[in-house]
mmCIF file of C-alpha atoms in Angstrom:
data_model
loop_
_atom_site.group_PDB
_atom_site.id
_atom_site.type_symbol
_atom_site.label_atom_id
_atom_site.label_comp_id
_atom_site.label_asym_id
_atom_site.label_seq_id
_atom_site.Cartn_x
_atom_site.Cartn_y
_atom_site.Cartn_z
ATOM 1 C CA MET A 498 -51.767 5.106 -15.344
ATOM 2 C CA THR A 499 -49.033 3.567 -17.461
ATOM 3 C CA ALA A 500 -47.545 0.128 -17.041
ATOM 4 C CA PRO A 501 -43.784 -0.373 -17.092
ATOM 5 C CA ALA A 502 -42.555 -0.735 -20.649
ATOM 6 C CA ARG A 503 -41.794 -4.285 -21.709
ATOM 7 C CA LYS A 504 -38.206 -4.583 -22.796
ATOM 8 C CA VAL A 505 -36.661 -7.283 -24.883
ATOM 9 C CA ARG A 506 -34.274 -9.418 -22.850
ATOM 10 C CA PRO A 507 -30.798 -7.959 -23.501
ATOM 11 C CA LEU A 508 -28.327 -9.974 -25.480
ATOM 12 C CA ALA A 509 -26.064 -11.903 -23.161
ATOM 13 C CA THR A 510 -22.353 -11.380 -23.399
ATOM 14 C CA GLY A 511 -21.371 -15.040 -23.417
ATOM 15 C CA THR A 512 -22.573 -18.612 -23.561
ATOM 16 C CA ARG A 513 -22.882 -18.995 -19.804
ATOM 17 C CA GLU A 514 -25.033 -15.887 -19.453
ATOM 18 C CA ARG A 515 -27.215 -16.866 -22.407
ATOM 19 C CA LEU A 516 -27.888 -20.237 -20.819
ATOM 20 C CA ILE A 517 -28.764 -18.601 -17.500
ATOM 21 C CA LEU A 518 -31.200 -16.121 -19.041
ATOM 22 C CA GLU A 519 -32.917 -18.668 -21.263
ATOM 23 C CA ALA A 520 -33.175 -21.174 -18.418
ATOM 24 C CA GLU A 521 -34.698 -18.501 -16.175
ATOM 25 C CA ALA A 522 -37.353 -17.726 -18.783
ATOM 26 C CA LEU A 523 -38.141 -21.382 -19.501
ATOM 27 C CA PHE A 524 -38.268 -22.370 -15.813
ATOM 28 C CA GLY A 525 -40.733 -19.558 -15.205
ATOM 29 C CA GLU A 526 -42.905 -20.381 -18.196
ATOM 30 C CA ARG A 527 -42.965 -24.186 -18.031
ATOM 31 C CA GLY A 528 -41.963 -25.054 -14.480
ATOM 32 C CA ILE A 529 -38.556 -26.434 -13.620
ATOM 33 C CA ASP A 530 -39.562 -30.052 -14.163
ATOM 34 C CA GLY A 531 -41.048 -29.165 -17.542
ATOM 35 C CA VAL A 532 -37.745 -28.003 -19.031
ATOM 36 C CA THR A 533 -35.009 -30.193 -20.451
ATOM 37 C CA MET A 534 -31.367 -29.304 -20.882
ATOM 38 C CA ARG A 535 -31.813 -29.717 -24.637
ATOM 39 C CA MET A 536 -34.593 -27.116 -24.622
ATOM 40 C CA ILE A 537 -32.339 -24.680 -22.785
ATOM 41 C CA CYS A 538 -29.485 -25.235 -25.227
ATOM 42 C CA GLU A 539 -31.768 -24.722 -28.202
ATOM 43 C CA ALA A 540 -33.229 -21.519 -26.747
ATOM 44 C CA ALA A 541 -29.693 -20.218 -26.171
ATOM 45 C CA ASN A 542 -28.693 -21.152 -29.745
ATOM 46 C CA GLN A 543 -26.146 -23.680 -28.544
ATOM 47 C CA LYS A 544 -25.405 -26.391 -31.088
ATOM 48 C CA PHE A 545 -23.477 -28.366 -28.495
ATOM 49 C CA ALA A 546 -26.133 -30.316 -26.581
ATOM 50 C CA GLY A 547 -23.865 -30.700 -23.581
ATOM 51 C CA SER A 548 -23.456 -26.973 -22.943
ATOM 52 C CA VAL A 549 -25.437 -27.050 -19.696
ATOM 53 C CA GLN A 550 -23.347 -29.925 -18.319
ATOM 54 C CA TYR A 551 -20.140 -28.228 -19.414
ATOM 55 C CA HIS A 552 -20.895 -24.921 -17.675
ATOM 56 C CA PHE A 553 -23.085 -25.960 -14.723
ATOM 57 C CA GLY A 554 -22.785 -29.711 -14.208
ATOM 58 C CA ASP A 555 -26.509 -30.413 -14.397
ATOM 59 C CA GLN A 556 -29.878 -28.697 -14.489
ATOM 60 C CA LEU A 557 -29.964 -28.010 -10.748
ATOM 61 C CA GLY A 558 -26.527 -26.452 -11.024
ATOM 62 C CA LEU A 559 -27.940 -24.159 -13.691
ATOM 63 C CA LEU A 560 -30.922 -23.274 -11.472
ATOM 64 C CA TYR A 561 -28.503 -22.385 -8.680
ATOM 65 C CA ALA A 562 -26.530 -20.219 -11.120
ATOM 66 C CA VAL A 563 -29.727 -18.366 -12.099
ATOM 67 C CA PHE A 564 -30.235 -17.437 -8.457
ATOM 68 C CA GLU A 565 -26.636 -16.324 -7.956
ATOM 69 C CA TYR A 566 -26.707 -14.288 -11.170
ATOM 70 C CA ARG A 567 -29.817 -12.372 -10.138
ATOM 71 C CA GLU A 568 -29.070 -12.070 -6.415
ATOM 72 C CA GLU A 569 -25.714 -10.501 -7.229
ATOM 73 C CA GLN A 570 -27.582 -7.888 -9.268
ATOM 74 C CA LEU A 571 -30.079 -7.254 -6.462
ATOM 75 C CA GLN A 572 -27.524 -7.043 -3.659
ATOM 76 C CA PRO A 573 -26.448 -3.381 -4.110
ATOM 77 C CA GLN A 574 -30.012 -2.148 -3.640
ATOM 78 C CA ARG A 575 -30.456 -4.316 -0.545
ATOM 79 C CA GLU A 576 -27.198 -2.965 0.871
ATOM 80 C CA ALA A 577 -28.393 0.598 0.236
ATOM 81 C CA LEU A 578 -31.687 -0.113 2.025
ATOM 82 C CA LEU A 579 -29.826 -1.662 4.964
ATOM 83 C CA THR A 580 -27.570 1.389 5.204
ATOM 84 C CA ALA A 581 -30.543 3.751 5.066
ATOM 85 C CA GLY A 582 -32.354 1.676 7.670
ATOM 86 C CA ARG A 583 -29.431 1.905 10.068
ATOM 87 C CA LYS A 584 -29.304 5.682 9.719
ATOM 88 C CA THR A 585 -33.037 6.110 10.260
ATOM 89 C CA GLY A 586 -33.480 3.449 12.944
ATOM 90 C CA GLN A 587 -35.828 1.301 10.874
ATOM 91 C CA LEU A 588 -34.074 -2.062 11.089
ATOM 92 C CA ASP A 589 -36.484 -3.235 13.769
ATOM 93 C CA ASN A 590 -39.481 -2.257 11.643
ATOM 94 C CA LEU A 591 -41.105 -5.357 10.169
ATOM 95 C CA ARG A 592 -42.478 -3.661 7.077
ATOM 96 C CA TYR A 593 -39.116 -2.058 6.325
ATOM 97 C CA LEU A 594 -37.326 -5.395 6.645
ATOM 98 C CA LEU A 595 -39.751 -6.945 4.159
ATOM 99 C CA ARG A 596 -39.109 -3.986 1.880
ATOM 100 C CA ILE A 597 -35.371 -4.764 1.969
ATOM 101 C CA LEU A 598 -36.089 -8.350 0.990
ATOM 102 C CA PHE A 599 -38.568 -7.709 -1.807
ATOM 103 C CA GLU A 600 -38.256 -4.187 -3.229
ATOM 104 C CA PRO A 601 -35.120 -4.985 -5.280
ATOM 105 C CA ASN A 602 -37.014 -7.819 -6.967
ATOM 106 C CA PHE A 603 -39.944 -5.535 -7.678
ATOM 107 C CA ALA A 604 -37.659 -2.833 -9.048
ATOM 108 C CA MET A 605 -36.425 -5.329 -11.624
ATOM 109 C CA TYR A 606 -39.977 -5.431 -12.964
ATOM 110 C CA GLU A 607 -40.926 -1.795 -12.350
ATOM 111 C CA GLU A 608 -37.797 -0.308 -13.921
ATOM 112 C CA LYS A 609 -36.804 -2.914 -16.509
ATOM 113 C CA GLY A 610 -39.964 -4.896 -17.214
ATOM 114 C CA VAL A 611 -38.223 -8.131 -16.180
ATOM 115 C CA ILE A 612 -40.681 -10.670 -14.765
ATOM 116 C CA SER A 613 -38.897 -13.908 -15.705
ATOM 117 C CA TYR A 614 -36.826 -14.122 -12.522
ATOM 118 C CA MET A 615 -39.857 -13.817 -10.267
ATOM 119 C CA ARG A 616 -41.690 -16.476 -12.268
ATOM 120 C CA CYS A 617 -38.671 -18.759 -12.007
ATOM 121 C CA HIS A 618 -38.376 -18.123 -8.275
ATOM 122 C CA ALA A 619 -42.088 -18.832 -7.780
ATOM 123 C CA ALA A 620 -41.698 -22.152 -9.592
ATOM 124 C CA TYR A 621 -38.776 -23.027 -7.326
ATOM 125 C CA LEU A 622 -40.721 -22.261 -4.142
ATOM 126 C CA ALA A 623 -43.656 -24.335 -5.362
ATOM 127 C CA THR A 624 -41.729 -27.466 -6.324
ATOM 128 C CA HIS A 625 -38.012 -27.602 -5.623
ATOM 129 C CA ARG A 626 -37.492 -25.872 -2.300
ATOM 130 C CA PRO A 627 -39.843 -28.363 -0.578
ATOM 131 C CA ARG A 628 -37.606 -31.118 -1.973
ATOM 132 C CA GLY A 629 -34.561 -29.618 -0.279
ATOM 133 C CA VAL A 630 -32.978 -28.100 -3.386
ATOM 134 C CA PRO A 631 -30.798 -25.293 -1.956
ATOM 135 C CA HIS A 632 -30.849 -21.605 -2.781
ATOM 136 C CA PRO A 633 -27.567 -19.646 -2.609
ATOM 137 C CA VAL A 634 -28.782 -18.088 0.656
ATOM 138 C CA ASP A 635 -28.623 -21.570 2.203
ATOM 139 C CA GLN A 636 -25.004 -21.953 1.145
ATOM 140 C CA GLY A 637 -23.801 -18.587 2.407
ATOM 141 C CA SER A 638 -23.078 -17.309 -1.100
ATOM 142 C CA PRO A 639 -21.393 -13.863 -1.156
ATOM 143 C CA ALA A 640 -24.131 -12.807 -3.587
ATOM 144 C CA THR A 641 -26.681 -13.162 -0.772
ATOM 145 C CA ARG A 642 -24.808 -11.367 2.013
ATOM 146 C CA ALA A 643 -27.289 -8.486 2.295
ATOM 147 C CA LEU A 644 -30.225 -10.830 1.850
ATOM 148 C CA ARG A 645 -29.018 -13.020 4.732
ATOM 149 C CA GLU A 646 -28.500 -9.996 6.971
ATOM 150 C CA ALA A 647 -32.055 -8.814 6.343
ATOM 151 C CA MET A 648 -33.406 -12.323 6.952
ATOM 152 C CA THR A 649 -31.529 -12.534 10.261
ATOM 153 C CA LEU A 650 -32.992 -9.203 11.360
ATOM 154 C CA LEU A 651 -36.454 -10.387 10.308
ATOM 155 C CA GLU A 652 -36.108 -13.627 12.266
ATOM 156 C CA ALA A 653 -35.180 -11.620 15.384
ATOM 157 C CA ARG A 654 -38.215 -9.384 14.853
ATOM 158 C CA LEU A 655 -40.420 -12.507 14.625
ATOM 159 C CA ALA A 656 -38.814 -14.258 17.593
ATOM 160 C CA ALA A 657 -42.221 -14.860 19.198
ATOM 161 C CA LEU A 658 -43.053 -17.260 16.360
ATOM 162 C CA GLY A 659 -39.922 -19.369 16.748
ATOM 163 C CA PRO A 660 -37.342 -19.819 13.958
ATOM 164 C CA GLN A 661 -39.106 -22.676 12.156
ATOM 165 C CA LEU A 662 -42.478 -20.943 11.813
ATOM 166 C CA ALA A 663 -40.856 -17.605 11.006
ATOM 167 C CA ALA A 664 -38.839 -19.187 8.181
ATOM 168 C CA PHE A 665 -41.870 -21.020 6.829
ATOM 169 C CA ARG A 666 -43.970 -17.877 6.886
ATOM 170 C CA LEU A 667 -41.254 -15.992 5.021
ATOM 171 C CA GLU A 668 -41.425 -18.596 2.264
ATOM 172 C CA CYS A 669 -45.225 -18.280 2.204
ATOM 173 C CA VAL A 670 -45.269 -14.484 1.914
ATOM 174 C CA GLY A 671 -42.451 -14.746 -0.615
ATOM 175 C CA ALA A 672 -44.627 -16.972 -2.778
ATOM 176 C CA MET A 673 -47.512 -14.542 -2.255
ATOM 177 C CA PHE A 674 -45.337 -11.674 -3.455
ATOM 178 C CA LEU A 675 -43.979 -13.490 -6.504
ATOM 179 C CA GLN A 676 -47.397 -14.687 -7.635
ATOM 180 C CA GLY A 677 -48.896 -11.279 -6.944
ATOM 181 C CA VAL A 678 -46.347 -9.469 -9.091
ATOM 182 C CA THR A 679 -46.808 -12.010 -11.876
ATOM 183 C CA GLN A 680 -50.562 -11.485 -11.749
ATOM 184 C CA TYR A 681 -50.173 -7.702 -11.693
ATOM 185 C CA ALA A 682 -47.761 -7.755 -14.631
ATOM 186 C CA SER A 683 -50.217 -9.733 -16.747
ATOM 187 C CA GLY A 684 -52.746 -6.885 -16.583
ATOM 188 C CA PRO A 685 -51.860 -3.832 -14.470
ATOM 189 C CA GLU A 686 -55.045 -2.046 -15.507
ATOM 190 C CA HIS A 687 -57.201 -4.614 -13.703
ATOM 191 C CA SER A 688 -55.804 -3.611 -10.304
ATOM 192 C CA GLY A 689 -56.622 0.081 -10.597
ATOM 193 C CA MET A 690 -53.206 0.840 -9.116
ATOM 194 C CA THR A 691 -49.893 2.125 -10.356
ATOM 195 C CA ALA A 692 -46.967 -0.243 -9.968
ATOM 196 C CA ARG A 693 -45.740 1.581 -6.863
ATOM 197 C CA GLN A 694 -49.214 1.600 -5.299
ATOM 198 C CA PHE A 695 -49.461 -2.113 -5.954
ATOM 199 C CA PHE A 696 -46.108 -2.766 -4.281
ATOM 200 C CA ASP A 697 -47.059 -0.734 -1.212
ATOM 201 C CA ASP A 698 -50.383 -2.562 -0.959
ATOM 202 C CA MET A 699 -48.648 -5.930 -1.321
ATOM 203 C CA LEU A 700 -46.121 -4.975 1.342
ATOM 204 C CA ASP A 701 -48.944 -4.079 3.742
ATOM 205 C CA MET A 702 -50.618 -7.455 3.167
ATOM 206 C CA MET A 703 -47.351 -9.341 3.621
ATOM 207 C CA THR A 704 -46.584 -7.503 6.858
ATOM 208 C CA GLN A 705 -49.948 -8.490 8.309
ATOM 209 C CA ALA A 706 -49.713 -12.071 7.057
ATOM 210 C CA ILE A 707 -46.250 -12.817 8.415
ATOM 211 C CA SER A 708 -46.776 -11.249 11.835
ATOM 212 C CA VAL A 709 -50.200 -12.514 12.936
ATOM 213 C CA LEU A 710 -49.909 -14.660 16.045
ATOM 214 C CA PRO A 711 -50.700 -18.360 15.501
ATOM 215 C CA ARG A 712 -53.945 -19.745 16.870
ATOM 216 C CA THR A 713 -53.723 -21.779 20.009
ATOM 217 C CA ARG A 714 -54.613 -25.391 19.430
ATOM 218 C CA GLN A 715 -55.803 -25.912 22.966
ATOM 219 C CA GLY A 716 -59.477 -26.758 23.059
ATOM 220 C CA GLU A 717 -59.782 -27.167 19.273
ATOM 221 C CA THR A 718 -62.014 -29.970 18.065
#
């Protein structure tokens, strides 16, 4: 069993991209609140301390840009999975819908060894999403078109839960996925599984977790 090769983060083509990539890595390593704009500028080799403000307005604007940058990269694979699902009649299959949402993220690790985005996203779910900090999917960004379509199909599939619980559960299994991949990447040999076996196992767990009917509270003490 061989783990995906670790690749050095590619050189960015411009200042804006360098800031995005370095911010992504720092947010994932230190937590979003643990990173300053100066730290990001220094990591991106920017002598001008106001580079983040110039390009993104503030740190939350940069976080939003990280999401848009990556979601735009992930969208083609999601669109391909949606197209395949339509042809094979799988768009009402809960496990397949979760695959559309999460396989492109996993492929970024499996094929390129990139784990920084998932670490950054996990940090966001743990701290900033509960505060109401928006993700591009909340703003209808074109970069999240396929993601939003898959989420809408998933919500319909989970209609018995109601939209609020279904959305909350999606965030919970999303955090489960992101933390699970991070843990796997830190030592694949400990799992006894190949990367693809791990993803399939994770997808099975997520499918069960998101779909279990809630307990009735009647009669509880």
